[in-house]
Amino acid sequence: MTKTFTVTVGDRSFHARAGDRLLDAALRNGVDLLHDCRAGHCGACVVEVLRGVTLGGESGPGNVKACQARIFSQIRIAAHDAPHPNRRRATVDAVRTLVPGVVEVTLRLRRPLAWRPGQFVKLQFRGHPPRSFSPTATLAGGEFASDRLVFHIKQVRDGRVTPRLGAEIGAGAPVTVEGPFGHAYLRDDRPGRIVALGSGTGFAPAWAIAAAALAADPQRHVVLGCGARRAAGFYMGPALRLAARYPNVDLRVCLEETPPGVAGILGGTPADHLADLGPEDTVFAAGGPSMVARAEHLAGCAGARFYADPFAPDPKPANGTLTAADLQRAAQRLALRRLTGFLGRARRTA
C-alpha cells in the first residue's frame, strides 16, 4: 500500500502520496498554489517548508519549488504572500537608450497591475514571442507609478525581440503584460539589513527592492551592489547618485574588467564583496548565474535569508528545434541507458 502524508498549507490540509510532487498534489486537492512554467525555471511556485521533508527543487535555505519538490513526510508549508498573476493591456510609452545595448522601456497600463518589487512579468509585443523582464523604479527618482511600468532591457544579439526595441517596437506599440511572477521580492515583515545585488540588467529588480525599502523607511540599512562586465555597459549612475544621499546605504560598485587604481570601483562582481554577511541580513540577487550562485553560497554560510529568481533562456518555438527541456530529457535517457549497460556488463562479469 502506498504511504500517504498530510500536507498543510496555511489553514488547509490534504493528503498526498509519498513521492508526489507538491504542486501536483496541491492542485489535485483544490489548493491553488501560485505557479507558471511547471518546469523548475521561473520560480513562481516557490514556497517555504516550515516542517517536514521534501526532496528536490531546493531554492535557497528553507525554500523549494513546489513543481519539483517531492513529498516524503508530513509537511507544513507557507505560500508566499504575493499578488496573483493577471493580464493587462498596455502601450509602449517610450524607449530610451541608457548605454549601447541597454534600453529603458516604459509602458503605460490601461489598468494598474499589482506587483512586488523584485518580481518579474512577461511582456508580449504584438507579433513577437513573450519574454520575461523585471519592472523597476525610475533611475533618477526612485519612483513607482500605478499606471506605468519601467524596465531595463539588454538587447541580445540575434535575439527575436530585444534588438527590435526602439526600432520596429517603439512608442505606441501594443503589448500584453502577464504577471507578476517570482518569489525574490521585498518582504515588509522582515527586519534587518537588505542586501540587493544586480549584475547587468539584473540591477532592475535590485534597484526596485532598494528604492521601495528606502521609500518605506528612509533609515533602513541597505547594501546596494551593482556591476557590469566593463565600463561601457555601466548604466546605473543616476540611481547610485540618488542612493548615495542616504547615509544608511552602502554602495558596492563593481566592474569585472576594471582598470587598476580606479577609486570607488571594486573588481569582480557584487557577490565577491559580501564578507560581512550575518543571520540578520536578507539577500536578493539577480543577474549572471555564477554571481547569483556565489551570493547564495555566501548567504547560506552566513545563515542569511536568500532570494533569487533564475533568469532562464526562453524556449525555442515548436518548429523542430530542440528546447532546453528536450535536451535535459535526452541527457537523462542517455544517462539511464549508460547506467543500464554498465549494470548489465557488471552482472555478466560477476
mmCIF file of C-alpha atoms in Angstrom, residues 58-294:
data_model
loop_
_atom_site.group_PDB
_atom_site.id
_atom_site.type_symbol
_atom_site.label_atom_id
_atom_site.label_comp_id
_atom_site.label_asym_id
_atom_site.label_seq_id
_atom_site.Cartn_x
_atom_site.Cartn_y
_atom_site.Cartn_z
ATOM 1 C CA GLU A 58 15.617 23.398 -3.437
ATOM 2 C CA SER A 59 15.613 27.187 -3.872
ATOM 3 C CA GLY A 60 17.647 28.695 -1.070
ATOM 4 C CA PRO A 61 17.532 27.884 2.649
ATOM 5 C CA GLY A 62 14.113 26.548 3.655
ATOM 6 C CA ASN A 63 12.501 27.198 0.251
ATOM 7 C CA VAL A 64 11.538 24.752 -2.500
ATOM 8 C CA LYS A 65 9.959 24.936 -5.931
ATOM 9 C CA ALA A 66 6.620 23.205 -5.467
ATOM 10 C CA CYS A 67 6.603 21.919 -9.051
ATOM 11 C CA GLN A 68 9.808 19.945 -8.401
ATOM 12 C CA ALA A 69 9.726 19.097 -4.677
ATOM 13 C CA ARG A 70 8.512 15.586 -3.812
ATOM 14 C CA ILE A 71 6.754 14.802 -0.537
ATOM 15 C CA PHE A 72 8.380 12.295 1.853
ATOM 16 C CA SER A 73 6.863 13.144 5.254
ATOM 17 C CA GLN A 74 4.110 15.102 6.943
ATOM 18 C CA ILE A 75 4.861 18.697 5.906
ATOM 19 C CA ARG A 76 3.703 22.197 6.642
ATOM 20 C CA ILE A 77 4.445 24.928 4.123
ATOM 21 C CA ALA A 78 3.914 28.661 3.871
ATOM 22 C CA ALA A 79 2.917 30.044 0.494
ATOM 23 C CA HIS A 80 4.454 33.444 -0.141
ATOM 24 C CA ASP A 81 2.031 36.356 0.065
ATOM 25 C CA ALA A 82 2.308 37.723 -3.466
ATOM 26 C CA PRO A 83 -0.294 39.068 -5.886
ATOM 27 C CA HIS A 84 -1.844 36.513 -8.216
ATOM 28 C CA PRO A 85 -0.873 36.840 -11.885
ATOM 29 C CA ASN A 86 -3.147 38.869 -14.145
ATOM 30 C CA ARG A 87 -3.141 40.085 -17.749
ATOM 31 C CA ARG A 88 -3.109 43.741 -18.658
ATOM 32 C CA ARG A 89 -3.052 45.586 -21.948
ATOM 33 C CA ALA A 90 -0.524 48.359 -22.301
ATOM 34 C CA THR A 91 1.247 50.519 -24.861
ATOM 35 C CA VAL A 92 4.883 51.480 -25.158
ATOM 36 C CA ASP A 93 5.268 54.992 -23.787
ATOM 37 C CA ALA A 94 8.975 55.410 -24.566
ATOM 38 C CA VAL A 95 12.148 53.516 -25.447
ATOM 39 C CA ARG A 96 15.356 55.232 -24.342
ATOM 40 C CA THR A 97 18.943 54.072 -24.815
ATOM 41 C CA LEU A 98 20.812 54.021 -21.484
ATOM 42 C CA VAL A 99 24.123 52.725 -22.852
ATOM 43 C CA PRO A 100 24.814 50.890 -26.112
ATOM 44 C CA GLY A 101 22.964 47.591 -25.883
ATOM 45 C CA VAL A 102 20.732 48.514 -22.913
ATOM 46 C CA VAL A 103 17.409 50.338 -23.239
ATOM 47 C CA GLU A 104 14.871 51.670 -20.771
ATOM 48 C CA VAL A 105 11.336 50.746 -21.842
ATOM 49 C CA THR A 106 8.358 52.487 -20.234
ATOM 50 C CA LEU A 107 4.880 51.026 -20.623
ATOM 51 C CA ARG A 108 1.589 52.758 -19.900
ATOM 52 C CA LEU A 109 -1.023 50.369 -18.489
ATOM 53 C CA ARG A 110 -4.728 50.580 -19.226
ATOM 54 C CA ARG A 111 -5.383 49.307 -15.688
ATOM 55 C CA PRO A 112 -2.941 49.132 -12.735
ATOM 56 C CA LEU A 113 -1.159 45.832 -12.079
ATOM 57 C CA ALA A 114 -0.279 44.776 -8.524
ATOM 58 C CA TRP A 115 3.305 43.528 -8.165
ATOM 59 C CA ARG A 116 6.044 43.390 -5.547
ATOM 60 C CA PRO A 117 9.483 44.971 -6.045
ATOM 61 C CA GLY A 118 11.794 42.217 -7.261
ATOM 62 C CA GLN A 119 9.170 40.223 -9.189
ATOM 63 C CA PHE A 120 9.043 39.838 -12.968
ATOM 64 C CA VAL A 121 6.362 39.866 -15.650
ATOM 65 C CA LYS A 122 6.003 38.502 -19.179
ATOM 66 C CA LEU A 123 5.783 41.038 -21.979
ATOM 67 C CA GLN A 124 4.403 40.105 -25.386
ATOM 68 C CA PHE A 125 4.759 42.809 -28.004
ATOM 69 C CA ARG A 126 2.323 42.269 -30.875
ATOM 70 C CA GLY A 127 3.749 39.882 -33.431
ATOM 71 C CA HIS A 128 6.593 38.732 -31.167
ATOM 72 C CA PRO A 129 7.053 35.905 -28.651
ATOM 73 C CA PRO A 130 6.734 36.654 -24.901
ATOM 74 C CA ARG A 131 9.794 37.492 -22.826
ATOM 75 C CA SER A 132 10.292 37.945 -19.068
ATOM 76 C CA PHE A 133 11.584 41.193 -17.523
ATOM 77 C CA SER A 134 11.572 42.785 -14.061
ATOM 78 C CA PRO A 135 9.807 46.125 -13.519
ATOM 79 C CA THR A 136 11.881 48.642 -11.640
ATOM 80 C CA ALA A 137 11.938 52.165 -10.212
ATOM 81 C CA THR A 138 12.931 55.199 -12.255
ATOM 82 C CA LEU A 139 16.700 55.635 -12.298
ATOM 83 C CA ALA A 140 16.849 59.295 -11.354
ATOM 84 C CA GLY A 141 13.914 59.474 -8.936
ATOM 85 C CA GLY A 142 13.486 56.016 -7.470
ATOM 86 C CA GLU A 143 9.742 56.360 -8.040
ATOM 87 C CA PHE A 144 6.932 53.968 -8.979
ATOM 88 C CA ALA A 145 3.677 54.850 -10.741
ATOM 89 C CA SER A 146 0.484 52.780 -10.657
ATOM 90 C CA ASP A 147 -0.211 53.270 -14.371
ATOM 91 C CA ARG A 148 3.346 52.765 -15.659
ATOM 92 C CA LEU A 149 5.987 50.032 -15.680
ATOM 93 C CA VAL A 150 9.680 50.729 -16.258
ATOM 94 C CA PHE A 151 12.175 48.105 -17.482
ATOM 95 C CA HIS A 152 15.931 47.920 -18.132
ATOM 96 C CA ILE A 153 16.393 45.539 -21.048
ATOM 97 C CA LYS A 154 19.564 44.169 -22.580
ATOM 98 C CA GLN A 155 19.389 43.954 -26.356
ATOM 99 C CA VAL A 156 20.598 40.431 -27.035
ATOM 100 C CA ARG A 157 22.470 39.996 -30.280
ATOM 101 C CA ASP A 158 20.467 37.784 -32.691
ATOM 102 C CA GLY A 159 17.505 37.910 -30.280
ATOM 103 C CA ARG A 160 13.980 37.708 -31.661
ATOM 104 C CA VAL A 161 12.592 40.577 -29.560
ATOM 105 C CA THR A 162 15.070 42.816 -27.752
ATOM 106 C CA PRO A 163 17.055 44.071 -30.808
ATOM 107 C CA ARG A 164 13.764 45.431 -32.195
ATOM 108 C CA LEU A 165 13.094 47.672 -29.197
ATOM 109 C CA GLY A 166 13.421 51.276 -30.289
ATOM 110 C CA ALA A 167 13.230 50.287 -33.964
ATOM 111 C CA GLU A 168 10.082 48.450 -35.076
ATOM 112 C CA ILE A 169 8.861 48.336 -31.446
ATOM 113 C CA GLY A 170 8.543 51.989 -30.445
ATOM 114 C CA ALA A 171 6.201 54.449 -28.792
ATOM 115 C CA GLY A 172 2.563 53.456 -29.203
ATOM 116 C CA ALA A 173 3.251 49.768 -29.835
ATOM 117 C CA PRO A 174 0.705 47.482 -28.119
ATOM 118 C CA VAL A 175 1.921 44.962 -25.545
ATOM 119 C CA THR A 176 0.312 42.383 -23.279
ATOM 120 C CA VAL A 177 1.628 42.212 -19.712
ATOM 121 C CA GLU A 178 1.183 38.991 -17.726
ATOM 122 C CA GLY A 179 2.219 38.538 -14.109
ATOM 123 C CA PRO A 180 3.657 39.093 -11.644
ATOM 124 C CA PHE A 181 5.790 36.001 -11.110
ATOM 125 C CA GLY A 182 8.711 35.094 -8.883
ATOM 126 C CA HIS A 183 9.436 34.864 -5.167
ATOM 127 C CA ALA A 184 12.517 37.121 -4.909
ATOM 128 C CA TYR A 185 10.561 40.170 -3.788
ATOM 129 C CA LEU A 186 10.728 42.602 -0.874
ATOM 130 C CA ARG A 187 9.019 41.360 2.291
ATOM 131 C CA ASP A 188 7.631 44.054 4.568
ATOM 132 C CA ASP A 189 7.735 41.855 7.675
ATOM 133 C CA ARG A 190 11.477 41.104 7.681
ATOM 134 C CA PRO A 191 13.568 43.439 9.861
ATOM 135 C CA GLY A 192 17.322 43.720 9.446
ATOM 136 C CA ARG A 193 19.592 44.799 6.644
ATOM 137 C CA ILE A 194 18.629 44.395 2.988
ATOM 138 C CA VAL A 195 21.365 43.349 0.564
ATOM 139 C CA ALA A 196 20.237 43.866 -3.058
ATOM 140 C CA LEU A 197 22.695 42.742 -5.741
ATOM 141 C CA GLY A 198 22.354 43.083 -9.501
ATOM 142 C CA SER A 199 24.796 42.488 -12.332
ATOM 143 C CA GLY A 200 23.991 43.848 -15.775
ATOM 144 C CA THR A 201 20.269 44.427 -16.200
ATOM 145 C CA GLY A 202 19.798 42.285 -13.097
ATOM 146 C CA PHE A 203 20.171 45.695 -11.482
ATOM 147 C CA ALA A 204 16.491 46.344 -12.350
ATOM 148 C CA PRO A 205 14.991 44.128 -9.600
ATOM 149 C CA ALA A 206 17.787 45.050 -7.170
ATOM 150 C CA TRP A 207 17.061 48.762 -7.654
ATOM 151 C CA ALA A 208 13.311 48.152 -7.321
ATOM 152 C CA ILE A 209 13.883 46.452 -3.949
ATOM 153 C CA ALA A 210 16.300 49.105 -2.653
ATOM 154 C CA ALA A 211 14.138 52.034 -3.796
ATOM 155 C CA ALA A 212 10.964 50.536 -2.294
ATOM 156 C CA ALA A 213 12.691 49.749 1.009
ATOM 157 C CA LEU A 214 14.013 53.303 1.327
ATOM 158 C CA ALA A 215 10.654 54.810 0.375
ATOM 159 C CA ALA A 216 9.006 52.814 3.174
ATOM 160 C CA ASP A 217 11.758 53.553 5.720
ATOM 161 C CA PRO A 218 14.434 56.137 4.826
ATOM 162 C CA GLN A 219 16.530 54.880 7.767
ATOM 163 C CA ARG A 220 16.601 51.256 6.566
ATOM 164 C CA HIS A 221 20.125 49.861 6.293
ATOM 165 C CA VAL A 222 20.568 48.815 2.648
ATOM 166 C CA VAL A 223 23.531 47.375 0.769
ATOM 167 C CA LEU A 224 23.114 48.083 -2.942
ATOM 168 C CA GLY A 225 25.561 46.204 -5.127
ATOM 169 C CA CYS A 226 25.732 46.583 -8.895
ATOM 170 C CA GLY A 227 28.124 45.525 -11.572
ATOM 171 C CA ALA A 228 28.889 45.243 -15.262
ATOM 172 C CA ARG A 229 31.484 43.399 -17.241
ATOM 173 C CA ARG A 230 33.108 46.619 -18.470
ATOM 174 C CA ALA A 231 32.623 50.368 -18.107
ATOM 175 C CA ALA A 232 30.817 50.699 -21.454
ATOM 176 C CA GLY A 233 27.917 48.614 -20.087
ATOM 177 C CA PHE A 234 27.521 50.550 -16.840
ATOM 178 C CA TYR A 235 24.215 52.444 -16.871
ATOM 179 C CA MET A 236 23.341 52.666 -13.164
ATOM 180 C CA GLY A 237 24.913 56.054 -12.363
ATOM 181 C CA PRO A 238 21.723 58.116 -11.754
ATOM 182 C CA ALA A 239 20.351 55.521 -9.323
ATOM 183 C CA LEU A 240 23.644 55.327 -7.432
ATOM 184 C CA ARG A 241 23.835 59.114 -7.084
ATOM 185 C CA LEU A 242 20.325 59.058 -5.610
ATOM 186 C CA ALA A 243 21.138 56.179 -3.243
ATOM 187 C CA ALA A 244 24.379 57.864 -2.113
ATOM 188 C CA ARG A 245 22.327 60.642 -0.484
ATOM 189 C CA TYR A 246 21.306 58.163 2.233
ATOM 190 C CA PRO A 247 23.983 57.707 4.929
ATOM 191 C CA ASN A 248 22.494 54.278 5.714
ATOM 192 C CA VAL A 249 23.069 52.959 2.162
ATOM 193 C CA ASP A 250 26.276 51.070 1.472
ATOM 194 C CA LEU A 251 27.166 51.083 -2.250
ATOM 195 C CA ARG A 252 29.323 48.357 -3.788
ATOM 196 C CA VAL A 253 30.057 49.202 -7.410
ATOM 197 C CA CYS A 254 31.898 46.576 -9.450
ATOM 198 C CA LEU A 255 33.425 46.084 -12.870
ATOM 199 C CA GLU A 256 34.704 42.678 -13.899
ATOM 200 C CA GLU A 257 37.207 44.313 -16.261
ATOM 201 C CA THR A 258 38.213 47.334 -14.193
ATOM 202 C CA PRO A 259 41.299 49.468 -14.834
ATOM 203 C CA PRO A 260 43.711 49.241 -11.875
ATOM 204 C CA GLY A 261 43.623 52.011 -9.293
ATOM 205 C CA VAL A 262 40.180 53.474 -10.068
ATOM 206 C CA ALA A 263 38.858 54.932 -6.796
ATOM 207 C CA GLY A 264 35.497 53.613 -5.622
ATOM 208 C CA ILE A 265 35.285 50.790 -8.180
ATOM 209 C CA LEU A 266 35.677 47.209 -6.973
ATOM 210 C CA GLY A 267 36.851 44.309 -9.115
ATOM 211 C CA GLY A 268 34.772 41.237 -9.886
ATOM 212 C CA THR A 269 31.044 41.016 -9.219
ATOM 213 C CA PRO A 270 28.879 42.271 -6.326
ATOM 214 C CA ALA A 271 28.894 38.768 -4.847
ATOM 215 C CA ASP A 272 32.670 38.970 -4.407
ATOM 216 C CA HIS A 273 32.239 41.632 -1.706
ATOM 217 C CA LEU A 274 29.939 40.072 0.877
ATOM 218 C CA ALA A 275 32.376 39.213 3.649
ATOM 219 C CA ASP A 276 30.259 40.997 6.277
ATOM 220 C CA LEU A 277 27.024 38.985 5.890
ATOM 221 C CA GLY A 278 25.185 37.828 9.020
ATOM 222 C CA PRO A 279 21.992 35.956 10.031
ATOM 223 C CA GLU A 280 20.040 39.215 10.286
ATOM 224 C CA ASP A 281 20.550 40.004 6.589
ATOM 225 C CA THR A 282 18.160 39.321 3.719
ATOM 226 C CA VAL A 283 19.983 38.935 0.398
ATOM 227 C CA PHE A 284 18.441 39.377 -3.054
ATOM 228 C CA ALA A 285 20.480 38.656 -6.186
ATOM 229 C CA ALA A 286 19.780 38.911 -9.918
ATOM 230 C CA GLY A 287 21.995 38.706 -12.969
ATOM 231 C CA GLY A 288 24.679 36.294 -14.120
ATOM 232 C CA PRO A 289 24.215 32.692 -12.900
ATOM 233 C CA SER A 290 27.716 32.461 -11.404
ATOM 234 C CA MET A 291 27.247 35.715 -9.464
ATOM 235 C CA VAL A 292 23.869 34.571 -8.143
ATOM 236 C CA ALA A 293 25.237 31.144 -7.196
ATOM 237 C CA ARG A 294 28.135 32.704 -5.273
#
